[in-house]
Coordinates of C-alpha atoms in Angstrom, one line a residue:
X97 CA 5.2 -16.1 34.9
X98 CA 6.1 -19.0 32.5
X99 CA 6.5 -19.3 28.7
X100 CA 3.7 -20.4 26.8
X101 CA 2.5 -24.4 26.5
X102 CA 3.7 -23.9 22.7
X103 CA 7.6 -24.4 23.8
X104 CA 7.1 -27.1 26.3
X105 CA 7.3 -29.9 23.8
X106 CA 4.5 -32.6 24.3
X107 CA 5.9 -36.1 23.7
X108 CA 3.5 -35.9 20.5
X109 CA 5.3 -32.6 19.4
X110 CA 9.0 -33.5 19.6
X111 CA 9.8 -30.8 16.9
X112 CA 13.0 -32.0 16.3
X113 CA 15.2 -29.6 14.7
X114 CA 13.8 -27.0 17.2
X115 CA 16.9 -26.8 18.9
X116 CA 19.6 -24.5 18.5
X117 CA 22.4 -27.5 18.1
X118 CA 20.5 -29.3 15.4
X119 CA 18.8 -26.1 13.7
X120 CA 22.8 -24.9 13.1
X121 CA 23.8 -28.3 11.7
X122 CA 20.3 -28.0 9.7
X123 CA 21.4 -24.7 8.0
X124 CA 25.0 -26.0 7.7
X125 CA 23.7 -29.0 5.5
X126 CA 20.9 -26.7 3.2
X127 CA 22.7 -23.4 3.4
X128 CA 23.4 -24.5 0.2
X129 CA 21.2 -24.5 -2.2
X130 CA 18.7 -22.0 0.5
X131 CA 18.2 -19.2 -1.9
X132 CA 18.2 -21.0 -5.2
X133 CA 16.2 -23.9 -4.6
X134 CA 14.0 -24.4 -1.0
X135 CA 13.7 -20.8 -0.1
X136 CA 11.3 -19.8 -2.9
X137 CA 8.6 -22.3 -2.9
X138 CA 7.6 -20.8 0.9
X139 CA 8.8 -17.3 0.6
X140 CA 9.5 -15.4 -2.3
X141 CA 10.3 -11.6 -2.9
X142 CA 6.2 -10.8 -3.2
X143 CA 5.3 -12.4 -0.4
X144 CA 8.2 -10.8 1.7
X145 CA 7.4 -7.0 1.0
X146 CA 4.0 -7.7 2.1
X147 CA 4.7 -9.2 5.3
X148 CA 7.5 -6.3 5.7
X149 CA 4.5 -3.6 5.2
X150 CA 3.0 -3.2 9.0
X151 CA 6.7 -2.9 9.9
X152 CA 6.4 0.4 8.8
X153 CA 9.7 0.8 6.9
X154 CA 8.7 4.5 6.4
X155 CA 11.9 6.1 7.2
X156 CA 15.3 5.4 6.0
X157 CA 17.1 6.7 9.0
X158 CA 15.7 4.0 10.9
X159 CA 18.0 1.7 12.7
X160 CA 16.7 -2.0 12.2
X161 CA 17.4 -5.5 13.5
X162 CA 16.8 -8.5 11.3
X163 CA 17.3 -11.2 13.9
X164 CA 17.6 -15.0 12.0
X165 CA 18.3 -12.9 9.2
X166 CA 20.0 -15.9 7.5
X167 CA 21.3 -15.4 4.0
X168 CA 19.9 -11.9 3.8
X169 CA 16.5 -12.8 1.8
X170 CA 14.6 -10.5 4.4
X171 CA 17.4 -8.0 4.6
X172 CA 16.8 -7.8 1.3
X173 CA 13.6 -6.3 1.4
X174 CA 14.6 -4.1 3.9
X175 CA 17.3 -2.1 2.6
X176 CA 14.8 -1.2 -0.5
X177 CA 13.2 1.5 2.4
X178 CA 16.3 1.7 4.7
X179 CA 19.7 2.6 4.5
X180 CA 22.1 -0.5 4.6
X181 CA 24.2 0.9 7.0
X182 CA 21.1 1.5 9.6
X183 CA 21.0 -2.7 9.8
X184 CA 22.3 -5.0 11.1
X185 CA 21.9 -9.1 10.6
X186 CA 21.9 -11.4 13.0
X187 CA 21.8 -15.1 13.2
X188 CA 23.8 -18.5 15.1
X189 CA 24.8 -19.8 11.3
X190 CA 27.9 -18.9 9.9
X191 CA 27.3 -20.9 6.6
X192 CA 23.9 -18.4 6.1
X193 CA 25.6 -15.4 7.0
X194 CA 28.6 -16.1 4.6
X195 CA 25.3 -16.2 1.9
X196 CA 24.7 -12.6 3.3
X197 CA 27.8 -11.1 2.9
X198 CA 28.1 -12.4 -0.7
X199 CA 24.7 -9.9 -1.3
X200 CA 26.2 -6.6 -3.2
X201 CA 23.2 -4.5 -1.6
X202 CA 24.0 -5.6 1.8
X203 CA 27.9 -4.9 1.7
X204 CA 27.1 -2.1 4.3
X205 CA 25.0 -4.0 6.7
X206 CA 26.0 -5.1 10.0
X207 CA 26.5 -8.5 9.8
X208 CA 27.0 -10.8 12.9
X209 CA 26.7 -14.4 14.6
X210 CA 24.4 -14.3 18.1
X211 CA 21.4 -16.0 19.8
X212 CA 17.5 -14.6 19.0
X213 CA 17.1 -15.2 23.0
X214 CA 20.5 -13.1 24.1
X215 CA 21.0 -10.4 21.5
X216 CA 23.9 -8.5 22.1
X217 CA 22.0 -5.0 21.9
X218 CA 21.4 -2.5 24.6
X219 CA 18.1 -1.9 25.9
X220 CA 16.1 0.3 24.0
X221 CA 18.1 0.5 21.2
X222 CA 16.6 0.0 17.8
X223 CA 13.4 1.2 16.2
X224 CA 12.5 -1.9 14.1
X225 CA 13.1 -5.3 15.0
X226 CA 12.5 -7.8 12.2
X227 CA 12.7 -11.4 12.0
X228 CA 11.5 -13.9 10.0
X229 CA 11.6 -17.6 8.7
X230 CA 13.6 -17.9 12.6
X231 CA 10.8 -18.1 15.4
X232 CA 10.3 -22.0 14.3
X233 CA 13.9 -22.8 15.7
X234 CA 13.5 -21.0 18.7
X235 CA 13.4 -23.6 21.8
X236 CA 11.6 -20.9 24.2
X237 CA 9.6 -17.9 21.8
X238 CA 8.4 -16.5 24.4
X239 CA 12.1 -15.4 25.9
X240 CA 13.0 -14.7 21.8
X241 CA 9.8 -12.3 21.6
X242 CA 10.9 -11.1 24.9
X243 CA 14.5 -10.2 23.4
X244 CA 12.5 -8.2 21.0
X245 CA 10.6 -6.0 23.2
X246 CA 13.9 -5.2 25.3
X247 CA 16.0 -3.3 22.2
X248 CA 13.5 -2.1 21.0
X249 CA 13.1 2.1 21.4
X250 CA 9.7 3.1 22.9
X251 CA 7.5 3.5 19.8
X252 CA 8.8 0.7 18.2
X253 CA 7.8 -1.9 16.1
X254 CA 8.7 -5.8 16.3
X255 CA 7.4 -8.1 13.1
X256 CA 8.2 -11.3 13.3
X257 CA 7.3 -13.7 10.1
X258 CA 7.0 -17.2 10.4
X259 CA 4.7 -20.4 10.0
X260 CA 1.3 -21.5 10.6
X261 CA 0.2 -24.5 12.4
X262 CA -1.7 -27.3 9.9
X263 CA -5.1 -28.7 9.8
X264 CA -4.8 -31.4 8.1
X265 CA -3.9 -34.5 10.4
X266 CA -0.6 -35.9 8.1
X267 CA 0.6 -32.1 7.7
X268 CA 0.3 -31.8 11.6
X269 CA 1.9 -35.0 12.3
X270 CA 5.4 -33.7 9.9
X271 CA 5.2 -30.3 11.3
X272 CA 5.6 -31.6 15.0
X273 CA 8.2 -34.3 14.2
X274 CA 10.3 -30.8 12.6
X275 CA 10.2 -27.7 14.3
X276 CA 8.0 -25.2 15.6
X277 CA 4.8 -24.2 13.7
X278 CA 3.0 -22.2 16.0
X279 CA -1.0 -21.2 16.0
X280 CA -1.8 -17.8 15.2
X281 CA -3.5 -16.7 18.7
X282 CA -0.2 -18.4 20.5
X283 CA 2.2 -15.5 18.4
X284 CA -0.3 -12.8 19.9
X285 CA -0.2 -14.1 23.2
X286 CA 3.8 -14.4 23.3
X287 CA 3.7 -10.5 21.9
X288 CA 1.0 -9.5 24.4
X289 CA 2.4 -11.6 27.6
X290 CA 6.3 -10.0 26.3
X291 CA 4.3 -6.4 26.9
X292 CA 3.8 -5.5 23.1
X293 CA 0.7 -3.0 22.5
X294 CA -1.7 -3.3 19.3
X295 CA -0.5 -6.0 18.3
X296 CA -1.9 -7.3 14.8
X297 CA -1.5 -10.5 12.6
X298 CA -1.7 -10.5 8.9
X299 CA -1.7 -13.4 6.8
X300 CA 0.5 -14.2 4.5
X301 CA 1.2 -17.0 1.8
X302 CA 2.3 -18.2 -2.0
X303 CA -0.2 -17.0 -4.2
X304 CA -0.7 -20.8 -5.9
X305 CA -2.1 -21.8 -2.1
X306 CA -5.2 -19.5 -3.1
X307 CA -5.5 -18.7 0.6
X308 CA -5.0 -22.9 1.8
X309 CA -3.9 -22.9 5.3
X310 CA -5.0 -26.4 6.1
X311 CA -1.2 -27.9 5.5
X312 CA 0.6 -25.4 7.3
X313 CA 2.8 -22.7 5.9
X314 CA 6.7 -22.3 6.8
X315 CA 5.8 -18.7 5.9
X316 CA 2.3 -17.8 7.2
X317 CA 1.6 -14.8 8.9
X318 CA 3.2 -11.4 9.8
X319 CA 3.1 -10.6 13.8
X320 CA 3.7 -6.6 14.6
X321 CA 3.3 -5.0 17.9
X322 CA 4.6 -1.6 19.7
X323 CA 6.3 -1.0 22.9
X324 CA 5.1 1.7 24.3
X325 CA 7.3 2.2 27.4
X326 CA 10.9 1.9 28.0
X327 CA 12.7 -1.1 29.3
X328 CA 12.8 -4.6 29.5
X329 CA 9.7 -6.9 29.1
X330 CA 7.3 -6.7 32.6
X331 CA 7.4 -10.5 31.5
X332 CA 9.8 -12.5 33.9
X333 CA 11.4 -15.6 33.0
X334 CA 13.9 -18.5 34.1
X335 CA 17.2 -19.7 32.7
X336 CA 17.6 -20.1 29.2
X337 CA 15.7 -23.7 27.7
X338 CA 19.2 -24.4 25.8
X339 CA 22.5 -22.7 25.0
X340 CA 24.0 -23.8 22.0
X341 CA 27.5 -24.0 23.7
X342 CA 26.6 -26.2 26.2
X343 CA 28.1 -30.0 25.5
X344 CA 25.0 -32.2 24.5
X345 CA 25.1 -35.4 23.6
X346 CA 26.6 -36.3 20.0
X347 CA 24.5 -39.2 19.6
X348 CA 21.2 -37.6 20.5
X349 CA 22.2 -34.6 18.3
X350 CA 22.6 -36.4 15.5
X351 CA 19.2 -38.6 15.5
X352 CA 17.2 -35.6 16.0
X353 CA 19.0 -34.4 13.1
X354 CA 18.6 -36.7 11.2
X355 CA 14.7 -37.3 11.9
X356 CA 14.1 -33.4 12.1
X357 CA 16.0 -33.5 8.5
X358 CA 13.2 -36.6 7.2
X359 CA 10.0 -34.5 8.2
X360 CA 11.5 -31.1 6.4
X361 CA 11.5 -32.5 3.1
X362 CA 7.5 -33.3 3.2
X363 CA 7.3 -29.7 3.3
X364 CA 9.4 -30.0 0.1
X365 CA 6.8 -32.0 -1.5
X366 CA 3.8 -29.4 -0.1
X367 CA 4.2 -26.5 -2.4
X368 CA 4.7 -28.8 -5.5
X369 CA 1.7 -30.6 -4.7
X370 CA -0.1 -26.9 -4.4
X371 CA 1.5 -25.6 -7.5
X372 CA 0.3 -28.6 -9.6
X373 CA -3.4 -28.2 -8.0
X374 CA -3.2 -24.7 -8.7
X375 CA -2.6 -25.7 -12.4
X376 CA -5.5 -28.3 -12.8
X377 CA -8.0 -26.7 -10.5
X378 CA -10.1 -23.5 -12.5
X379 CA -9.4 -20.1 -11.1
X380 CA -12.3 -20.0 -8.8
X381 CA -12.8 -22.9 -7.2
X382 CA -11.2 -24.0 -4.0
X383 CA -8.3 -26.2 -3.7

């Protein structure tokens, strides 16, 4: 069986930075100012422990994953229900994970560079696997989703967090020209197809949207599902869609780059347009 039509890419939907060359060069440039300044107009700390609640952080002995982990931000909300030393980050940017490291509450993580599609975990492994703001870099989601379902121990639960695909025709047009912002019945096809049981989507988003979904979210929805038998996926796949240490060309790199770069920041502009409709608008009436 093949992946999903969502990672094949139309020539409408070039989704530019939704490759692993230009999503690391992408973090190198706004690893930055991440946590300060473009992290908390999508996803801020309420908005994370809800979309962290069907993981089911119940138990602080659990041994959790937070794959894309980044700077931390997730992590974060994490080691509130489980011991620090029980997780471990991963993620393909050095710049993010030296963010990480800087984080006093996650001094006794696991911290480590690797690949969402080849994570260096045995087989049945770990009993939560967590990932979020990461799926939208992802050049195949289906083999990432996959990757999930492998580690994880029988009985437990994968959440990935990520965005929402827009309505609105100019949101649509900046989301494809960026990365990957995927429909909600494509993440619980990917979970089901990967071999995921009861698998549920919850909704998730700034307060000051009032529940708007029409422009797309970066942060949108909460994906959990449960493996219920050891093993790898019964999903087969091909080679990988990209390694990130395979030679590309520069030139190419860097104009996908550079246009991937132009779309992000109308999603800059978004939740400033939201927040001063939120403002103006009575309590009540719809945005």
């Amino acid at each position: 069986m093949g992946s999903s039509s969502a990672s094949s890419r139309p020539a409408s939907q070039p989704r530019f930075i939704q490759h692993k060359k230009e999503a690391l060069w992408f973090y190198r440039l706004i690893s930055i100012a991440y946590d300060q300044i473009l992290n908390p107009p999508h996803w801020n700390e309420d908005m994370r422990d809800d979309a962290l609640e069907p993981a089911d952080l119940h138990d602080p002995e659990l041994k959790v994953v937070d794959v894309g982990g980044g700077t931390g931000f997730a992590t974060l909300g994490i080691v509130k229900r489980v011991h620090p030393e029980n997780v471990t980050i991963l993620d393909q940017s050095p710049e993010q994970l030296a963010k990480a490291r800087q984080k006093e509450a996650l001094k006794d993580c696991t911290i480590i560079e690797g690949d969402a599609e080849d994570l260096p975990f045995p087989t049945d492994s770990v009993d939560r696997y967590v990932s979020a703001g990461s799926i939208e870099y992802w050049p195949d989601p289906q083999r990432g989703i996959m990757e999930a379902y492998r580690v994880l121990k029988p009985g437990g639960i994968a959440c990935i967090i990520g965005p929402v695909y827009p309505t609105f025709w100019l949101s649509r047009f900046f989301a494809n020209v960026w990365m990957l912002f995927p429909k909600e019945e494509e993440y619980v096809e990917w979970f089901e197809k990967a071999g995921f049981k009861d698998v549920k989507l919850k909704r998730v988003g700034p307060k000051w949207y009032r529940g708007v979904r029409r422009f797309g979210l970066i942060i949108g929805c909460s994906v959990t599902g449960v493996k219920t038998e050891s093993g790898e996926s019964p999903l087969q796949l091909g080679p990988k869609a990209e390694d990130v240490n395979r030679p590309v060309n520069p030139f190419v790199v860097l104009v996908r780059f550079v246009l991937g770069t132009i779309a992000a920041a109308y999603y800059v502009l978004v939740p400033v347009y939201m927040w001063i409709k939120d403002k103006i608008v009575p309590p009540g009436q719809p945005l």
